[in-house]
mmCIF file of C-alpha atoms in Angstrom:
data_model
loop_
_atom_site.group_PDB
_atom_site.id
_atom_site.type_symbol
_atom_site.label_atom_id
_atom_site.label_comp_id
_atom_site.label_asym_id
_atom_site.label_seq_id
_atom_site.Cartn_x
_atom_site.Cartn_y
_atom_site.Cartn_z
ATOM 1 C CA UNK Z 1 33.376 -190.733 -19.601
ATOM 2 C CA UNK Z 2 37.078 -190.403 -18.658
ATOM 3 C CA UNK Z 3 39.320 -188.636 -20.311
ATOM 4 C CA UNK Z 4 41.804 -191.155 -22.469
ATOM 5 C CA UNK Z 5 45.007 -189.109 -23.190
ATOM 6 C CA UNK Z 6 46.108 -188.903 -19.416
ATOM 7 C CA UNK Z 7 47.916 -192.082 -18.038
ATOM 8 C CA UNK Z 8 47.868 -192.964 -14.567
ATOM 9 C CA UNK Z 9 49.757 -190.542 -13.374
ATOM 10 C CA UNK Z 10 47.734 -187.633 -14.782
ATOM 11 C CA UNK Z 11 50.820 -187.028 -17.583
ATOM 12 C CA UNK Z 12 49.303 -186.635 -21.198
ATOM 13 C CA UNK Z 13 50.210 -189.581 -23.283
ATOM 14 C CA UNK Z 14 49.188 -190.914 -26.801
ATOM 15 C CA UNK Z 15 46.509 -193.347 -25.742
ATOM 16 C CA UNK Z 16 47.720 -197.181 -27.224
ATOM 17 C CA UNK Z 17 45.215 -198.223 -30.018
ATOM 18 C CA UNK Z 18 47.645 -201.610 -30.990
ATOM 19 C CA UNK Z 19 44.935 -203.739 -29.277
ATOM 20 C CA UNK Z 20 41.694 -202.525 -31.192
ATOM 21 C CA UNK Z 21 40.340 -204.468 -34.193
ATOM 22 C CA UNK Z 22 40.739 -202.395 -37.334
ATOM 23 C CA UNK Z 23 37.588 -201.177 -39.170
ATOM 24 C CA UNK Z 24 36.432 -199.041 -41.714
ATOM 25 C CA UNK Z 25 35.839 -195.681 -40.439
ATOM 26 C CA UNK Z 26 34.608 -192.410 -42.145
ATOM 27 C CA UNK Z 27 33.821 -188.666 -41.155
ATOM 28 C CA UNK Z 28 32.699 -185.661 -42.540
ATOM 29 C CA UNK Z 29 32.837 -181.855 -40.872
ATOM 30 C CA UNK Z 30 31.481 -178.726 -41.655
ATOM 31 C CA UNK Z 31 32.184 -175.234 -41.599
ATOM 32 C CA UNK Z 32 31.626 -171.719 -43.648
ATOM 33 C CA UNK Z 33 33.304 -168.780 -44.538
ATOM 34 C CA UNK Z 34 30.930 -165.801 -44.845
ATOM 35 C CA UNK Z 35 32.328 -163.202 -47.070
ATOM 36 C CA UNK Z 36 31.236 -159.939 -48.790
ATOM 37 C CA UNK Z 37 29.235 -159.730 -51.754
ATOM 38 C CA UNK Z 38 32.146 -158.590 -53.801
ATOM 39 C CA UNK Z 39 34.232 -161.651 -52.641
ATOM 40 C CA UNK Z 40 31.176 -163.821 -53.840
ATOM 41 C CA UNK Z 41 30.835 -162.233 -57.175
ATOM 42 C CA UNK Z 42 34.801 -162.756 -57.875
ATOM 43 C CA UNK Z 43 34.571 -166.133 -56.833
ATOM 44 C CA UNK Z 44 31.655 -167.076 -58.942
ATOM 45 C CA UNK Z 45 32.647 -164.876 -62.129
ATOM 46 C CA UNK Z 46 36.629 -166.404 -61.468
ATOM 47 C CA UNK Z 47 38.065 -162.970 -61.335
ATOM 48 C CA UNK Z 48 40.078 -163.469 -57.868
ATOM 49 C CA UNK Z 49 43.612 -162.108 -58.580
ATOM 50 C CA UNK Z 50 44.989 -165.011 -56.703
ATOM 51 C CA UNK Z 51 43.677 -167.809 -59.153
ATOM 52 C CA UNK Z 52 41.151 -170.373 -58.779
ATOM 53 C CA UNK Z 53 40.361 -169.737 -54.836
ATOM 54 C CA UNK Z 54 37.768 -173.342 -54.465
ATOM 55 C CA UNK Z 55 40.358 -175.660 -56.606
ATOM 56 C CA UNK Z 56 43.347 -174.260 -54.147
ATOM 57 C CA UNK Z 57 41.315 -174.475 -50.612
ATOM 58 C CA UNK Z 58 40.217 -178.137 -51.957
ATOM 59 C CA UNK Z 59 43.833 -179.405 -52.479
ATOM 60 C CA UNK Z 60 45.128 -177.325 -49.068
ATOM 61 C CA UNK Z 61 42.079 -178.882 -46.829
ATOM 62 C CA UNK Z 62 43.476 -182.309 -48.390
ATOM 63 C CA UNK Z 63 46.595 -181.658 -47.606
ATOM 64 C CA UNK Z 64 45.436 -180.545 -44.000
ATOM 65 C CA UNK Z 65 43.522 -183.878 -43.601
ATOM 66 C CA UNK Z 66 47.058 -185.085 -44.360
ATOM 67 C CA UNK Z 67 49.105 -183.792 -41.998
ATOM 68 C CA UNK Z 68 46.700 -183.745 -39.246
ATOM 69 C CA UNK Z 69 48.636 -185.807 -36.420
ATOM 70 C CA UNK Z 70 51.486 -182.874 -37.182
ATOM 71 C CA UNK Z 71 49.867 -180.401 -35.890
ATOM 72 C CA UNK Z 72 47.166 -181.983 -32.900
ATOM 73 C CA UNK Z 73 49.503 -183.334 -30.826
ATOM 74 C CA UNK Z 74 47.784 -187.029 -29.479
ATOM 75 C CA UNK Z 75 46.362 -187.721 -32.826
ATOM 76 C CA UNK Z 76 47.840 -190.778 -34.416
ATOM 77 C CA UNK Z 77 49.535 -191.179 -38.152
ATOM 78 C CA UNK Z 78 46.606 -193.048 -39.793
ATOM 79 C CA UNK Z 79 46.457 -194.040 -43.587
ATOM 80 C CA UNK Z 80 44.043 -191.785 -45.361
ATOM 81 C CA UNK Z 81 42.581 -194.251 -47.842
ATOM 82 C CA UNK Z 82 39.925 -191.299 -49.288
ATOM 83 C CA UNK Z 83 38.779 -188.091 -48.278
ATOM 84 C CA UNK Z 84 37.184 -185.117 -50.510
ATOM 85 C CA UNK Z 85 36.338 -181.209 -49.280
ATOM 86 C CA UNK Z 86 33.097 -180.488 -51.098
ATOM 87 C CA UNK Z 87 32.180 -176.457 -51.368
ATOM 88 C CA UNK Z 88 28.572 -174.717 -51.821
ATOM 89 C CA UNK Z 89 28.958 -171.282 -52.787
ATOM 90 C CA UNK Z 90 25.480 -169.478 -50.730
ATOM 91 C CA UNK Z 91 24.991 -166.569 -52.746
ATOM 92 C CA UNK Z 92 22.385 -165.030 -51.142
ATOM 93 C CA UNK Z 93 23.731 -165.480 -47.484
ATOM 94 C CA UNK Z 94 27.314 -164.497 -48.826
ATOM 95 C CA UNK Z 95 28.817 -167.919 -47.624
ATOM 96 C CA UNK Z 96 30.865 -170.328 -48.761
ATOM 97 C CA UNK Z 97 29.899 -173.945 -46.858
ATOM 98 C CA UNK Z 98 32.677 -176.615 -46.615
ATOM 99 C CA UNK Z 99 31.993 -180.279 -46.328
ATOM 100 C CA UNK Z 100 35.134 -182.496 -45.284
ATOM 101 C CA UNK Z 101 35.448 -186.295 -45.500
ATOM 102 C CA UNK Z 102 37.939 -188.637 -44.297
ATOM 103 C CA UNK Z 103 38.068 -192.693 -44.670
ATOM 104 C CA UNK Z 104 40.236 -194.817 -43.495
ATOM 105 C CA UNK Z 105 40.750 -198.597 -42.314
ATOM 106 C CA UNK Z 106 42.090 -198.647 -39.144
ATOM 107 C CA UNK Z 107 42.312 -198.693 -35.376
ATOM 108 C CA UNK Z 108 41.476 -195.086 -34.678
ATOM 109 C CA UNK Z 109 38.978 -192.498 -36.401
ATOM 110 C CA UNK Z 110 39.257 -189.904 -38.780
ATOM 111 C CA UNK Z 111 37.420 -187.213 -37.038
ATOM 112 C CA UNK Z 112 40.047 -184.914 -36.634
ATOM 113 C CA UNK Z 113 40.915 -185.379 -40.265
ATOM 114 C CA UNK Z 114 37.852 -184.015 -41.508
ATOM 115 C CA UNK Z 115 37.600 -181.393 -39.220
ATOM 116 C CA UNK Z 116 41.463 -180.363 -39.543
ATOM 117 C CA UNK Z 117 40.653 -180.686 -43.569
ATOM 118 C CA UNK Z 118 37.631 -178.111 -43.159
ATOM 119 C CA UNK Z 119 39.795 -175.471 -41.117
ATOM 120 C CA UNK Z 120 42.922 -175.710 -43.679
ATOM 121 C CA UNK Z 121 40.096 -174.764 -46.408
ATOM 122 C CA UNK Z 122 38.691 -172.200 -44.499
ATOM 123 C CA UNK Z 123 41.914 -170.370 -43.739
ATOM 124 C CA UNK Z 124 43.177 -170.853 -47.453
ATOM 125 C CA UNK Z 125 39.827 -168.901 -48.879
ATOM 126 C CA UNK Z 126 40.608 -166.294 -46.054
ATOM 127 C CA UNK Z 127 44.295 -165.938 -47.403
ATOM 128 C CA UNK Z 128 43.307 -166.047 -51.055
ATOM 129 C CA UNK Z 129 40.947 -163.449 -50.514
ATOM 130 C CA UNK Z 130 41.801 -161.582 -47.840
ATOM 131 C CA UNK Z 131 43.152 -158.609 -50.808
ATOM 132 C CA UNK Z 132 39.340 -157.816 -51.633
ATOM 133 C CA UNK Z 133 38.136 -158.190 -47.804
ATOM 134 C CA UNK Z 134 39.265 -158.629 -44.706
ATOM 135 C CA UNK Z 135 36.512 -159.149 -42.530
ATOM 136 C CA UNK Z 136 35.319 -163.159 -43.561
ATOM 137 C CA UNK Z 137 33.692 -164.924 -40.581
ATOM 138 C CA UNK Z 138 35.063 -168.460 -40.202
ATOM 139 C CA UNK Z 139 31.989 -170.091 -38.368
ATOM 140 C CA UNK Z 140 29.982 -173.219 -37.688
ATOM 141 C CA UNK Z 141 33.151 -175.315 -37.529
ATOM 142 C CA UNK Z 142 31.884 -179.072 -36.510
ATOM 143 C CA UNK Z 143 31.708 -183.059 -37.332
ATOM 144 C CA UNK Z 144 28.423 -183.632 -39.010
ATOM 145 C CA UNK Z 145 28.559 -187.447 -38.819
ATOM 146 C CA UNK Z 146 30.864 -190.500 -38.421
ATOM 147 C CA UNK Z 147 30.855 -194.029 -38.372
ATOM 148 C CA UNK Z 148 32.739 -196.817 -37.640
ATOM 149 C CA UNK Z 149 34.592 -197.826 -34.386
ATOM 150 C CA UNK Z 150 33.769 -198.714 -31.124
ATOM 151 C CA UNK Z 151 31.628 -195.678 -29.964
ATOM 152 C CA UNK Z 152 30.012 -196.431 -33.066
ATOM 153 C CA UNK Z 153 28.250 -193.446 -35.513
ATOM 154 C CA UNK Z 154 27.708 -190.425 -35.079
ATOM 155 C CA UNK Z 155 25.032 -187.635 -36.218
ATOM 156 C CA UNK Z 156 24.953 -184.011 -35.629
#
């Protein structure tokens, strides 16, 4: 497969989608934070000095699925007509999982979305808690699934 954000001349460009058929497209990503069992037992008994760490990292990774043609440079504005970060708190593993999901109608995908909404939670936890521990492990970051568009869906 070629590589589509390189014109003719080799430049990087933002590849022209204003010919493709609008559909209904949808992603979700993954990722975890593991954390110490202290963090884990804060989190779960809502003593984190910083406030509600899950309800913050949920509106921030929203936010992130936002603003993701901001900050990745050949991703294109799209409308973001859902998306939702889910969180599983792994108490025995000391892990926090993140789900991300994107939808949208459109010419283009949300891939990046969900993925850019699953880093932006991530990195809030880490900031909310990084007072009680430093050393979190941001891991596992990837798209589980997608569907819609011409390459069609996608499993992990």
């Amino acid at each position: 497969m070629d590589f589509t954000h390189f014109n003719k001349d080799g430049k990087a460009y933002m590849v022209d989608v204003s010919e493709k058929n609008k559909t209904k497209r949808e992603a979700t990503a993954f990722g975890k934070v593991k954390v110490s069992k202290e963090i884990i037992s804060k989190l779960v008994n809502n003593q984190m000095k910083k406030g509600e760490v899950l309800g913050v990292a949920r509106v921030a990774g929203i936010m992130g699925m936002k603003k993701t043609s901001e900050i990745i440079p050949m991703c294109h504005p799209i409308f973001i007509s859902g998306c939702e970060i889910k969180f599983e708190i792994k108490e025995e593993e000391c892990e926090i999982h993140i789900y991300s999901t994107a939808k949208t109608v459109g010419e283009t995908g949300v891939e990046m979305e969900a993925l850019t909404g699953v880093n932006v939670a991530a990195l809030t936890i880490y900031d909310m808690c990084k007072s009680v521990d430093k050393r979190m492990i941001i891991s596992d970051i990837h798209l589980l699934n997608k569907s819609g568009g011409k390459s069609g869906d996608f499993k992990f």
